[in-house]
Amino acid sequence: MIAQCLSQDADLYVLDEPSAYLDVEQRLMVSKAIRDLMTQKGTSCFVIDHDLLFVDYLSDRLSVFLGEPAVKG
């Protein structure tokens, strides 16, 4: 499913929990593939995930939201 998403030609990819249910080896493979594709295509990726190490590897910038919602309406 991740490969299918990244095969699209987009300026921005939004990935929600791409490391969910993956073991350590699979997370490493997926994170490298995402990082390589972002570099090759020159695109951006917005990643929502609970695994901060996974997100940190992918990110140039990182935001962490704790407790309170980021936007209150």
Tab-separated table of C-alpha atoms in Angstrom, residues 3-63:
chain	number	residue	atom	x	y	z
A	3	ALA	CA	4.527	1.574	-2.534
A	4	GLN	CA	1.251	2.216	-4.339
A	5	CYS	CA	0.935	5.627	-2.675
A	6	LEU	CA	4.518	6.625	-3.414
A	7	SER	CA	4.269	5.530	-7.049
A	8	GLN	CA	1.851	8.412	-7.652
A	9	ASP	CA	3.314	11.648	-8.993
A	10	ALA	CA	2.582	14.135	-6.201
A	11	ASP	CA	4.241	17.176	-4.641
A	12	LEU	CA	3.212	16.130	-1.132
A	13	TYR	CA	2.590	12.698	0.376
A	14	VAL	CA	0.612	12.236	3.599
A	15	LEU	CA	1.422	8.984	5.395
A	16	ASP	CA	-0.587	7.979	8.466
A	17	GLU	CA	1.217	5.389	10.608
A	18	PRO	CA	3.324	3.877	7.790
A	19	SER	CA	5.360	1.893	10.335
A	20	ALA	CA	2.331	0.299	12.037
A	21	TYR	CA	2.511	-3.488	12.422
A	22	LEU	CA	6.031	-3.679	10.962
A	23	ASP	CA	8.952	-5.317	12.706
A	24	VAL	CA	12.267	-3.472	13.107
A	25	GLU	CA	13.759	-4.791	9.870
A	26	GLN	CA	10.663	-3.884	7.851
A	27	ARG	CA	10.555	-0.397	9.407
A	28	LEU	CA	14.138	0.184	8.333
A	29	MET	CA	13.398	-0.966	4.770
A	30	VAL	CA	10.275	1.203	4.516
A	31	SER	CA	11.956	4.278	5.999
A	32	LYS	CA	14.888	3.977	3.580
A	33	ALA	CA	12.537	3.536	0.621
A	34	ILE	CA	10.469	6.580	1.597
A	35	ARG	CA	13.577	8.713	2.195
A	36	ASP	CA	15.134	7.649	-1.131
A	37	LEU	CA	11.947	8.402	-3.074
A	38	MET	CA	11.562	11.808	-1.441
A	39	THR	CA	15.158	12.643	-2.343
A	40	GLN	CA	14.894	11.341	-5.926
A	41	LYS	CA	11.552	13.008	-6.660
A	42	GLY	CA	12.228	16.178	-4.682
A	43	THR	CA	8.881	15.872	-2.915
A	44	SER	CA	7.701	16.448	0.636
A	45	CYS	CA	6.166	13.952	2.999
A	46	PHE	CA	3.879	14.614	5.978
A	47	VAL	CA	4.146	11.633	8.337
A	48	ILE	CA	1.925	10.906	11.333
A	49	ASP	CA	3.391	8.135	13.476
A	50	HIS	CA	3.973	7.086	17.092
A	51	ASP	CA	7.504	5.844	16.330
A	52	LEU	CA	9.642	8.959	16.798
A	53	LEU	CA	12.843	7.253	15.641
A	54	PHE	CA	11.147	6.281	12.383
A	55	VAL	CA	9.852	9.816	11.831
A	56	ASP	CA	13.156	11.399	12.881
A	57	TYR	CA	15.000	9.371	10.240
A	58	LEU	CA	12.599	10.593	7.542
A	59	SER	CA	12.401	14.207	8.630
A	60	ASP	CA	14.242	17.415	8.046
A	61	ARG	CA	11.824	18.998	10.526
A	62	LEU	CA	9.852	17.360	13.305
A	63	SER	CA	6.853	18.529	15.349
